Short mmCIF file of C-alpha atoms in Angstrom, two decimals:
data_model
loop_
_atom_site.label_atom_id
_atom_site.label_comp_id
_atom_site.label_asym_id
_atom_site.label_seq_id
_atom_site.Cartn_x
_atom_site.Cartn_y
_atom_site.Cartn_z
CA MET C 1 4.10 13.60 16.45
CA LYS C 2 1.05 12.53 19.00
CA SER C 3 -1.90 14.91 17.97
CA PRO C 4 -5.29 15.67 19.60
CA GLY C 5 -7.80 14.19 16.94
CA LEU C 6 -6.33 12.88 14.57
CA LEU C 7 -8.41 9.73 13.84
CA GLY C 8 -5.95 6.59 13.06
CA VAL C 9 -7.64 3.75 10.79
CA LEU C 10 -6.78 0.19 11.50
CA GLY C 11 -7.79 -1.06 7.95
CA GLY C 12 -7.17 -3.67 4.89
CA MET C 13 -9.45 -5.94 6.73
CA GLY C 14 -10.49 -5.21 3.50
CA PRO C 15 -9.10 -2.69 2.01
CA LEU C 16 -12.88 -1.97 -0.16
CA ALA C 17 -14.63 -2.45 3.67
CA THR C 18 -11.81 0.43 4.67
CA ILE C 19 -12.68 2.52 2.04
CA ASP C 20 -16.40 2.33 2.55
CA PHE C 21 -15.40 3.30 5.98
CA LEU C 22 -13.24 6.35 4.65
CA HIS C 23 -16.50 7.43 2.84
CA LYS C 24 -18.46 6.72 5.30
CA LEU C 25 -16.05 9.57 7.47
CA LEU C 26 -16.98 12.28 5.02
CA ALA C 27 -20.98 11.19 4.80
CA ALA C 28 -20.57 11.76 8.77
CA THR C 29 -19.29 15.58 8.93
CA SER C 30 -20.77 18.26 7.31
CA ALA C 31 -18.67 20.15 5.60
CA THR C 32 -18.46 22.62 2.74
CA MET C 33 -14.68 22.65 1.97
CA ASP C 34 -11.58 20.00 2.46
CA GLN C 35 -10.80 22.15 5.87
CA ASP C 36 -13.36 20.85 7.20
CA HIS C 37 -13.07 17.61 6.68
CA VAL C 38 -12.05 15.47 9.84
CA PRO C 39 -7.93 14.49 9.98
CA VAL C 40 -7.13 10.78 9.78
CA VAL C 41 -4.82 8.23 8.96
CA THR C 42 -5.13 4.70 7.82
CA ALA C 43 -3.13 1.67 7.50
CA SER C 44 -4.55 -0.45 4.96
CA ILE C 45 -2.27 -3.18 4.67
CA PRO C 46 -4.16 -6.22 3.84
CA GLN C 47 -1.12 -9.00 4.64
CA VAL C 48 -3.17 -9.94 7.75
CA PRO C 49 -3.29 -13.48 8.00
CA ASP C 50 -7.64 -14.37 8.08
CA ARG C 51 -9.24 -13.34 11.03
CA THR C 52 -11.88 -16.50 10.17
CA ALA C 53 -9.17 -18.96 9.42
CA ALA C 54 -7.59 -18.25 13.05
CA PHE C 55 -10.46 -17.90 14.54
CA ARG C 56 -11.31 -21.52 13.60
CA GLY C 57 -7.95 -22.73 14.33
CA ASP C 58 -6.84 -22.99 10.93
CA GLY C 59 -4.69 -20.40 10.41
CA VAL C 60 -2.06 -17.86 12.19
CA SER C 61 -3.12 -15.32 14.43
CA PRO C 62 -3.42 -12.06 12.66
CA LEU C 63 -2.80 -10.09 16.12
CA PRO C 64 0.70 -9.12 15.41
CA ALA C 65 0.05 -7.93 11.68
CA MET C 66 -2.70 -5.50 13.60
CA ILE C 67 -0.62 -4.70 16.43
CA GLU C 68 2.46 -3.91 13.70
CA SER C 69 -0.33 -1.59 11.80
CA GLY C 70 -1.10 -0.08 14.65
CA GLN C 71 1.64 0.54 15.91
CA ARG C 72 2.27 2.93 12.40
CA LEU C 73 -1.20 4.78 13.01
CA ILE C 74 0.63 5.52 16.78
CA ASP C 75 3.95 6.59 14.70
CA ALA C 76 1.93 8.55 12.14
CA GLY C 77 0.78 10.84 15.19
CA ALA C 78 -3.17 8.86 15.83
CA SER C 79 -4.77 9.61 19.32
CA LEU C 80 -7.48 7.22 18.35
CA ILE C 81 -7.57 4.22 16.80
CA VAL C 82 -11.14 2.27 14.98
CA VAL C 83 -10.81 -1.09 13.35
CA PRO C 84 -12.95 -0.69 9.93
CA CYS C 85 -13.38 -4.96 10.76
CA ASN C 86 -15.90 -7.08 12.74
CA THR C 87 -14.05 -9.92 12.99
CA ALA C 88 -11.26 -8.82 13.53
CA HIS C 89 -12.83 -7.27 16.68
CA LEU C 90 -12.19 -10.81 18.67
CA TRP C 91 -8.56 -9.70 18.78
CA TYR C 92 -10.38 -5.82 20.68
CA GLU C 93 -8.63 -6.57 24.13
CA PRO C 94 -5.15 -7.95 23.27
CA LEU C 95 -5.33 -4.95 20.51
CA ARG C 96 -5.40 -2.22 22.96
CA ASP C 97 -3.53 -3.84 25.33
CA ALA C 98 -0.75 -3.97 23.46
CA LEU C 99 -1.37 -0.54 22.00
CA ALA C 100 -2.11 1.33 25.00
CA ILE C 101 -4.25 3.86 23.09
CA PRO C 102 -8.28 4.83 22.92
CA MET C 103 -10.23 3.04 20.89
CA ILE C 104 -14.13 2.56 19.52
CA HIS C 105 -15.35 -0.85 19.84
CA ILE C 106 -17.52 -1.27 16.48
CA VAL C 107 -20.29 -3.76 17.99
CA ASP C 108 -20.78 -0.72 20.78
CA ALA C 109 -21.07 1.55 17.95
CA ALA C 110 -23.48 -0.93 16.00
CA LEU C 111 -25.42 -1.89 19.55
CA GLU C 112 -26.31 1.76 20.22
CA ASP C 113 -28.03 2.37 16.71
CA ALA C 114 -29.77 -1.28 17.10
CA ILE C 115 -31.33 -0.12 19.86
CA ALA C 116 -32.44 3.08 18.24
CA VAL C 117 -34.21 0.97 15.65
CA VAL C 118 -35.88 -1.77 17.12
CA GLY C 119 -35.94 -0.82 21.05
CA PRO C 120 -33.84 -2.44 23.70
CA CYS C 121 -35.95 -5.62 23.72
CA GLY C 122 -36.46 -5.55 19.58
CA HIS C 123 -36.12 -8.62 17.43
CA ILE C 124 -33.00 -7.95 15.59
CA GLY C 125 -30.79 -10.55 12.84
CA LEU C 126 -27.58 -10.66 12.79
CA LEU C 127 -25.58 -11.07 9.17
CA ALA C 128 -22.01 -11.78 10.19
CA THR C 129 -18.91 -13.80 9.53
CA ASP C 130 -18.91 -17.31 10.63
CA ALA C 131 -16.25 -16.05 13.24
CA THR C 132 -18.00 -13.02 14.10
CA THR C 133 -21.23 -15.05 14.66
CA ALA C 134 -20.07 -18.26 16.15
CA SER C 135 -17.92 -16.08 18.98
CA GLY C 136 -20.79 -14.07 20.25
CA LEU C 137 -19.45 -11.17 19.43
CA TYR C 138 -22.67 -9.49 18.73
CA VAL C 139 -24.82 -11.49 20.97
CA ASN C 140 -22.79 -11.39 24.08
CA ARG C 141 -21.44 -8.12 24.08
CA LYS C 142 -23.66 -6.10 26.89
CA SER C 143 -24.45 -2.20 25.91
CA PRO C 144 -23.85 0.46 28.73
CA GLN C 145 -27.81 0.97 29.20
CA GLY C 146 -28.18 -3.19 29.32
CA HIS C 147 -30.53 -4.05 26.77
CA ALA C 148 -32.19 -7.86 26.04
CA LEU C 149 -32.19 -7.82 22.55
CA GLN C 150 -33.30 -10.81 20.83
CA TRP C 151 -30.96 -11.98 18.62
CA LEU C 152 -32.05 -14.11 15.12
CA LEU C 153 -28.86 -15.76 13.22
CA PRO C 154 -28.44 -17.26 9.98
CA THR C 155 -29.05 -21.12 9.80
CA ALA C 156 -25.51 -23.15 9.24
CA SER C 157 -26.78 -24.12 5.45
CA GLU C 158 -27.90 -20.07 5.31
CA MET C 159 -24.24 -19.08 6.30
CA ILE C 160 -22.33 -21.59 4.18
CA GLU C 161 -24.71 -21.13 1.07
CA LEU C 162 -25.30 -17.69 1.53
CA VAL C 163 -23.25 -14.93 3.87
CA MET C 164 -19.99 -16.37 3.44
CA PRO C 165 -20.03 -16.84 0.20
CA GLY C 166 -21.49 -13.22 -0.14
CA ILE C 167 -18.86 -11.91 1.73
CA SER C 168 -15.95 -13.30 -0.46
CA ALA C 169 -17.92 -11.98 -3.70
CA VAL C 170 -17.34 -8.90 -2.29
CA LYS C 171 -13.63 -9.06 -1.43
CA SER C 172 -13.38 -10.57 -5.10
CA GLY C 173 -15.11 -7.39 -6.32
CA ASP C 174 -17.98 -9.76 -7.34
CA THR C 175 -20.86 -7.27 -5.68
CA LYS C 176 -23.39 -8.25 -7.97
CA ARG C 177 -23.49 -11.85 -6.89
CA GLY C 178 -22.72 -10.91 -3.16
CA GLY C 179 -25.47 -8.20 -2.96
CA ALA C 180 -27.73 -11.13 -4.26
CA LEU C 181 -26.21 -14.05 -1.75
CA LEU C 182 -26.81 -11.57 1.37
CA ALA C 183 -29.92 -9.97 0.72
CA GLN C 184 -31.79 -13.57 0.61
CA ALA C 185 -30.00 -14.22 3.70
CA ALA C 186 -31.11 -10.89 5.10
CA ALA C 187 -34.49 -11.36 3.66
CA SER C 188 -34.75 -14.97 5.48
CA LEU C 189 -33.99 -13.11 9.05
CA GLY C 190 -37.07 -10.70 8.21
CA LYS C 191 -39.27 -14.27 7.79
CA ARG C 192 -37.79 -15.55 11.21
CA GLY C 193 -39.64 -11.88 12.96
CA ALA C 194 -35.93 -9.91 12.57
CA THR C 195 -37.39 -6.11 12.20
CA ALA C 196 -34.18 -4.81 11.22
CA VAL C 197 -30.46 -6.66 10.92
CA VAL C 198 -27.28 -5.83 11.68
CA LEU C 199 -24.32 -5.55 9.01
CA GLY C 200 -21.79 -6.85 11.21
CA CYS C 201 -19.41 -7.45 8.44
CA THR C 202 -17.48 -4.37 6.89
CA GLU C 203 -17.98 -5.99 3.32
CA ILE C 204 -21.63 -6.49 3.82
CA PRO C 205 -22.83 -2.67 3.60
CA ILE C 206 -20.75 -2.12 0.71
CA VAL C 207 -23.81 -4.71 -1.58
CA LEU C 208 -26.67 -4.13 0.95
CA ASN C 209 -28.40 -0.41 2.22
CA SER C 210 -30.70 0.70 3.60
CA MET C 211 -31.92 1.56 -0.27
CA ASN C 212 -31.92 -2.26 -1.27
CA ALA C 213 -32.39 -4.31 1.44
CA PRO C 214 -35.61 -6.33 2.35
CA LEU C 215 -35.82 -5.27 5.98
CA PRO C 216 -34.26 -2.14 7.98
CA VAL C 217 -30.30 -2.18 8.42
CA ILE C 218 -27.59 -1.45 11.49
CA ASP C 219 -24.81 -0.33 8.95
CA ALA C 220 -22.10 -1.31 11.83
CA THR C 221 -19.56 0.49 9.61
CA GLN C 222 -21.74 3.81 9.72
CA SER C 223 -22.10 3.60 12.90
CA LEU C 224 -18.59 3.38 13.88
CA ALA C 225 -17.61 6.41 11.16
CA ARG C 226 -20.48 8.41 13.13
CA ARG C 227 -18.63 7.86 16.44
CA SER C 228 -15.34 8.58 15.19
CA VAL C 229 -16.35 12.09 13.89
CA ALA C 230 -18.25 13.00 16.95
CA TRP C 231 -15.27 12.21 18.46
CA ALA C 232 -12.81 14.15 16.72
CA ARG C 233 -15.21 17.03 16.87
CA SER C 234 -15.19 17.00 20.92
CA GLN C 235 -11.09 17.14 20.40
CA GLN C 236 -11.63 19.61 18.34
CA ALA C 237 -13.74 21.52 21.00
CA LEU C 238 -11.19 20.63 23.92
CA ASN C 239 -7.81 21.46 21.88
CA GLY C 240 -9.45 25.02 20.15
CA ALA C 241 -9.94 25.76 16.32
CA ASP C 242 -10.66 23.49 13.61
CA GLY C 243 -7.26 21.22 13.73
CA ALA C 244 -5.35 24.10 14.73
CA ALA C 245 -3.64 21.57 16.55
CA LEU C 246 -2.58 19.74 13.42
CA GLN C 247 -0.79 22.32 11.73
CA GLY C 248 2.86 22.19 12.21
CA MET I 1 9.55 0.51 11.27
CA LYS I 2 10.57 1.32 6.71
CA SER I 3 8.81 -1.24 4.94
CA PRO I 4 9.63 -2.37 1.33
CA GLY I 5 6.43 -2.04 -0.54
CA LEU I 6 5.05 0.14 1.99
CA LEU I 7 2.83 3.01 -0.26
CA GLY I 8 2.71 6.37 1.72
CA VAL I 9 -0.78 8.40 0.08
CA LEU I 10 -0.38 12.18 1.32
CA GLY I 11 -3.81 12.73 0.86
CA GLY I 12 -6.72 14.93 1.84
CA MET I 13 -6.61 17.74 -0.89
CA GLY I 14 -9.21 16.85 -0.72
CA PRO I 15 -10.47 13.84 0.90
CA LEU I 16 -12.55 12.44 -1.89
CA ALA I 17 -10.31 12.31 -3.99
CA THR I 18 -8.00 10.72 -1.94
CA ILE I 19 -10.58 7.86 -1.41
CA ASP I 20 -11.22 7.63 -5.43
CA PHE I 21 -7.78 7.45 -5.40
CA LEU I 22 -7.73 4.44 -3.11
CA HIS I 23 -10.50 3.13 -5.46
CA LYS I 24 -8.41 3.07 -8.27
CA LEU I 25 -5.71 1.51 -6.48
CA LEU I 26 -7.32 -1.61 -5.61
CA ALA I 27 -9.20 -1.39 -9.48
CA ALA I 28 -5.47 -1.21 -10.35
CA THR I 29 -4.47 -4.33 -8.34
CA SER I 30 -5.44 -8.08 -10.25
CA ALA I 31 -6.64 -9.75 -6.31
CA THR I 32 -8.72 -12.06 -5.11
CA MET I 33 -8.47 -11.87 -1.78
CA ASP I 34 -7.93 -9.32 1.27
CA GLN I 35 -4.02 -10.23 1.02
CA ASP I 36 -3.30 -9.92 -2.76
CA HIS I 37 -3.43 -6.37 -2.33
CA VAL I 38 -0.81 -3.39 -2.33
CA PRO I 39 -0.39 -2.14 1.14
CA VAL I 40 -0.66 1.46 1.57
CA VAL I 41 -1.07 4.27 4.35
CA THR I 42 -3.19 7.00 3.60
CA ALA I 43 -2.50 10.49 5.35
CA SER I 44 -5.50 12.58 4.76
CA ILE I 45 -5.72 15.78 6.93
CA PRO I 46 -7.38 17.96 5.48
CA GLN I 47 -6.40 20.94 6.97
CA VAL I 48 -3.90 22.22 4.58
CA PRO I 49 -4.15 25.75 3.35
CA ASP I 50 -5.87 25.81 -0.53
CA ARG I 51 -3.21 25.04 -2.78
CA THR I 52 -5.08 28.10 -5.38
CA ALA I 53 -5.33 30.90 -3.43
CA ALA I 54 -1.49 30.10 -2.15
CA PHE I 55 -0.34 29.91 -6.06
CA ARG I 56 -2.62 33.63 -6.13
CA GLY I 57 -0.50 35.08 -3.65
CA ASP I 58 -4.29 35.13 -1.37
CA GLY I 59 -2.58 32.96 1.27
CA VAL I 60 -0.53 31.04 3.10
CA SER I 61 1.70 28.18 1.96
CA PRO I 62 0.08 24.49 2.18
CA LEU I 63 4.34 23.65 1.86
CA PRO I 64 4.39 22.89 6.04
CA ALA I 65 1.25 21.29 6.08
CA MET I 66 2.78 18.62 3.34
CA ILE I 67 5.45 18.38 4.86
CA GLU I 68 4.45 17.58 8.42
CA SER I 69 1.65 14.82 6.18
CA GLY I 70 4.13 13.47 4.38
CA GLN I 71 6.69 12.91 7.79
CA ARG I 72 3.55 11.37 9.03
CA LEU I 73 4.07 8.64 6.68
CA ILE I 74 7.52 8.01 6.37
CA ASP I 75 6.91 7.33 10.99
CA ALA I 76 4.78 4.96 9.47
CA GLY I 77 7.01 3.06 7.50
CA ALA I 78 6.54 4.26 3.67
CA SER I 79 9.32 3.96 1.06
CA LEU I 80 7.63 5.75 -1.78
CA ILE I 81 4.84 8.11 -1.15
CA VAL I 82 2.29 9.75 -3.79
CA VAL I 83 0.31 12.77 -3.83
CA PRO I 84 -3.30 12.79 -5.21
CA CYS I 85 -4.04 16.55 -6.05
CA ASN I 86 -2.21 17.80 -8.98
CA THR I 87 -2.21 21.43 -8.01
CA ALA I 88 -0.46 20.07 -4.55
CA HIS I 89 2.40 19.21 -7.24
CA LEU I 90 3.73 23.10 -7.54
CA TRP I 91 5.42 22.47 -4.21
CA TYR I 92 6.29 19.12 -5.65
CA GLU I 93 10.39 19.90 -5.35
CA PRO I 94 10.66 21.50 -1.57
CA LEU I 95 8.54 18.85 -0.82
CA ARG I 96 10.22 15.77 -2.17
CA ASP I 97 13.75 17.27 -0.89
CA ALA I 98 12.45 18.05 2.14
CA LEU I 99 10.72 14.52 2.42
CA ALA I 100 14.63 12.93 0.99
CA ILE I 101 11.77 9.91 -0.27
CA PRO I 102 11.18 8.80 -3.62
CA MET I 103 7.52 9.83 -5.36
CA ILE I 104 6.12 9.45 -7.75
CA HIS I 105 5.16 12.81 -10.24
CA ILE I 106 1.33 12.99 -11.43
CA VAL I 107 2.18 14.48 -14.27
CA ASP I 108 5.01 12.34 -15.23
CA ALA I 109 2.12 9.44 -14.86
CA ALA I 110 -0.73 11.75 -16.61
CA LEU I 111 1.77 12.53 -19.78
CA GLU I 112 2.78 8.88 -20.66
CA ASP I 113 -0.72 8.06 -20.75
CA ALA I 114 -1.93 11.17 -22.86
CA ILE I 115 0.65 10.15 -25.27
CA ALA I 116 -0.29 6.85 -25.09
CA VAL I 117 -3.69 7.90 -26.67
CA VAL I 118 -3.31 10.84 -28.61
CA GLY I 119 0.56 10.16 -29.86
CA PRO I 120 3.61 12.72 -29.17
CA CYS I 121 2.00 15.43 -31.14
CA GLY I 122 -1.29 14.95 -30.36
CA HIS I 123 -4.14 17.66 -29.49
CA ILE I 124 -4.76 17.07 -25.91
CA GLY I 125 -7.21 19.00 -23.52
CA LEU I 126 -6.40 20.10 -19.83
CA LEU I 127 -9.02 20.89 -17.16
CA ALA I 128 -7.67 21.40 -13.92
CA THR I 129 -7.27 24.26 -11.19
CA ASP I 130 -6.82 27.79 -12.17
CA ALA I 131 -3.36 27.45 -10.48
CA THR I 132 -2.33 24.08 -12.00
CA THR I 133 -2.88 25.83 -15.50
CA ALA I 134 -1.80 29.06 -14.92
CA SER I 135 1.47 27.58 -13.33
CA GLY I 136 1.82 25.27 -16.72
CA LEU I 137 2.61 22.09 -14.61
CA TYR I 138 1.09 20.47 -17.44
CA VAL I 139 2.06 22.50 -20.45
CA ASN I 140 5.63 22.80 -19.18
CA ARG I 141 6.85 19.26 -18.16
CA LYS I 142 8.91 17.30 -20.40
CA SER I 143 8.02 13.69 -20.64
CA PRO I 144 11.19 11.38 -20.21
CA GLN I 145 10.73 10.28 -24.15
CA GLY I 146 10.26 14.07 -25.29
CA HIS I 147 6.94 15.16 -26.64
CA ALA I 148 5.01 17.83 -29.16
CA LEU I 149 2.15 17.89 -27.56
CA GLN I 150 -0.92 19.92 -28.89
CA TRP I 151 -2.19 21.61 -25.96
CA LEU I 152 -6.01 23.37 -26.01
CA LEU I 153 -6.70 25.07 -22.15
CA PRO I 154 -10.17 25.99 -21.14
CA THR I 155 -11.17 30.41 -21.96
CA ALA I 156 -10.54 32.62 -18.65
CA SER I 157 -14.55 32.82 -18.73
CA GLU I 158 -14.73 28.90 -18.92
CA MET I 159 -12.24 28.64 -16.08
CA ILE I 160 -14.67 30.96 -14.02
CA GLU I 161 -17.94 29.88 -14.93
CA LEU I 162 -17.11 25.96 -15.41
CA VAL I 163 -13.67 24.31 -14.25
CA MET I 164 -13.41 26.00 -10.54
CA PRO I 165 -17.18 26.01 -10.14
CA GLY I 166 -17.19 22.90 -11.45
CA ILE I 167 -14.38 21.61 -8.99
CA SER I 168 -15.72 23.63 -5.65
CA ALA I 169 -19.43 21.84 -6.74
CA VAL I 170 -16.85 18.42 -6.22
CA LYS I 171 -16.03 19.38 -3.27
CA SER I 172 -18.78 20.22 -1.54
CA GLY I 173 -20.38 16.95 -2.33
CA ASP I 174 -22.70 18.67 -5.20
CA THR I 175 -21.61 15.99 -8.04
CA LYS I 176 -24.01 16.50 -10.42
CA ARG I 177 -23.41 20.25 -10.80
CA GLY I 178 -19.96 19.57 -10.80
CA GLY I 179 -20.15 16.88 -13.52
CA ALA I 180 -22.11 18.69 -15.59
CA LEU I 181 -20.18 21.97 -15.37
CA LEU I 182 -17.38 20.20 -16.06
CA ALA I 183 -18.58 18.28 -18.72
CA GLN I 184 -19.52 21.50 -20.43
CA ALA I 185 -15.59 22.21 -20.44
CA ALA I 186 -14.52 19.54 -21.42
CA ALA I 187 -16.90 19.62 -24.86
CA SER I 188 -15.75 22.99 -25.03
CA LEU I 189 -12.14 21.89 -25.54
CA GLY I 190 -13.08 19.00 -28.18
CA LYS I 191 -15.29 21.99 -30.03
CA ARG I 192 -11.84 23.79 -30.85
CA GLY I 193 -10.00 20.16 -31.76
CA ALA I 194 -9.00 18.10 -28.54
CA THR I 195 -9.26 14.53 -29.64
CA ALA I 196 -8.80 13.63 -25.87
CA VAL I 197 -8.68 16.06 -22.19
CA VAL I 198 -6.36 15.25 -19.34
CA LEU I 199 -8.29 15.72 -16.36
CA GLY I 200 -5.57 17.06 -14.27
CA CYS I 201 -7.56 17.89 -10.49
CA THR I 202 -8.20 14.83 -8.82
CA GLU I 203 -11.95 15.98 -7.94
CA ILE I 204 -12.90 15.89 -11.83
CA PRO I 205 -12.42 12.08 -12.38
CA ILE I 206 -14.82 11.80 -9.61
CA VAL I 207 -17.67 13.01 -11.77
CA LEU I 208 -16.17 12.49 -15.29
CA ASN I 209 -14.82 9.41 -16.58
CA SER I 210 -14.66 7.63 -19.79
CA MET I 211 -18.40 6.68 -19.87
CA ASN I 212 -20.18 9.94 -19.29
CA ALA I 213 -17.45 12.38 -20.83
CA PRO I 214 -17.96 13.77 -24.37
CA LEU I 215 -14.54 13.10 -25.81
CA PRO I 216 -11.48 10.57 -24.41
CA VAL I 217 -9.76 11.43 -21.66
CA ILE I 218 -6.72 10.74 -18.99
CA ASP I 219 -7.60 10.44 -16.06
CA ALA I 220 -4.54 11.51 -14.13
CA THR I 221 -5.84 9.89 -10.74
CA GLN I 222 -5.77 6.45 -12.23
CA SER I 223 -2.33 7.28 -14.23
CA LEU I 224 -0.69 7.62 -10.60
CA ALA I 225 -2.72 4.67 -9.37
CA ARG I 226 -1.45 1.85 -11.61
CA ARG I 227 2.32 3.41 -11.29
CA SER I 228 1.73 3.35 -7.78
CA VAL I 229 0.59 -0.35 -7.89
CA ALA I 230 3.31 -1.27 -10.79
CA TRP I 231 5.97 0.45 -7.60
CA ALA I 232 4.07 -2.05 -5.19
CA ARG I 233 5.00 -4.64 -6.87
CA SER I 234 8.38 -4.12 -8.32
CA GLN I 235 9.83 -3.93 -4.78
CA GLN I 236 7.85 -7.59 -3.71
CA ALA I 237 9.72 -8.50 -6.39
CA LEU I 238 12.74 -7.37 -5.55
CA ASN I 239 12.09 -8.64 -1.45
CA GLY I 240 11.10 -11.94 -2.31
CA ALA I 241 7.51 -13.21 -1.03
CA ASP I 242 4.29 -11.65 -1.13
CA GLY I 243 4.57 -8.56 1.68
CA ALA I 244 6.73 -10.90 3.70
CA ALA I 245 8.63 -7.74 4.53
CA LEU I 246 5.59 -6.32 6.02
CA GLN I 247 5.13 -8.83 8.29
CA GLY I 248 6.51 -8.87 11.84
#
């Protein structure tokens, strides 16, 4: 029952970040009634092995579980898949190859928004997991237009004392502690010259946003949500009336 | 790829209520890390014809679209389906017959919680859509243990001036106005003798809760979420280790 315009969300990494992404899909949609919103199927199956542990070589690969969730979305009819978890994008290429379905890369979405805020040669901070940061997922990614963004990363001790405990606190539901730790990490990046900071882990924007962060933020979750809605709208335009292709 | 313990959420009615339900699933789960949470697939395909209009005879039936969404969840591997929309339960029996999969009825869940709050013969208010109220979905439902709940409903003018505009306001994102209108309707029920009120439309607990309502509330969304988590846990217990049955 593959349906043009049906967005698949491969979530559960973690489940609260998935909900935050679904919220941002709604917020990115101009709607006055239920039927105006983008059709979406979501797999939030959090029994995916820890991504950071796997990257460090301390755990099993999350790839088979991610492929299984992706296949469920394809079985449900999704025709594009997005993954609201930055670290999971370390396995983006093998996942896309296994699923053989169009996907949007969260870093591409975030980079485009970052360049719009700080310019193509701007000084930009990154708050992300140890694995996302150390793998170069952000700093090595080229944007289609090319860019020379100047990255500022947390120090090793900031990663250990602020960023990773902050992300863990959000995952365990202690958003207050998580927010305080991550705001402190963002402030450090600002002191070292960042004019804005990419929130490059989907747990972070749950507690840090443009209202409470000490400097402007680029929320990668929001970047991905906006592009997902744009994709769904373009599919609707291609396939005629609102969601008609999804009606039985 | 049917998987024991994989919960299916037939949502999109409306999409914000679906997200509220997913939040309440997390809140009903004791968890310290991602992997502790209940595995869930969600179809939030809001292009379902309006339920209240269909009940009134002013619109097409939502049943085919609901069956289609339910089939997507089954295709994705769900082994139990819940529908976080009260009004949609007017089509519960034909939906369950068409899908041939176990389901939990939201009214059964809410009644059990209501009886725990007001007692089996207590005076209880109902805030729900015109269709849910007028169809007798709540007032006619028998609980397994039997009960003699004394129902108090909004008057026709309260339905037209407070309840329905309140629900519409939430659906269009105006939660402030929605909350004010619905709190006023709840207060009226309290004045007429209700000792608590069932929030029997999934849009209502988005804006009204035990913190801000003028009398105790039974949140049907939360009732359904708690029973969904209990079901998932019982399946895990039946099938051995945490989510093992869901690993590829």
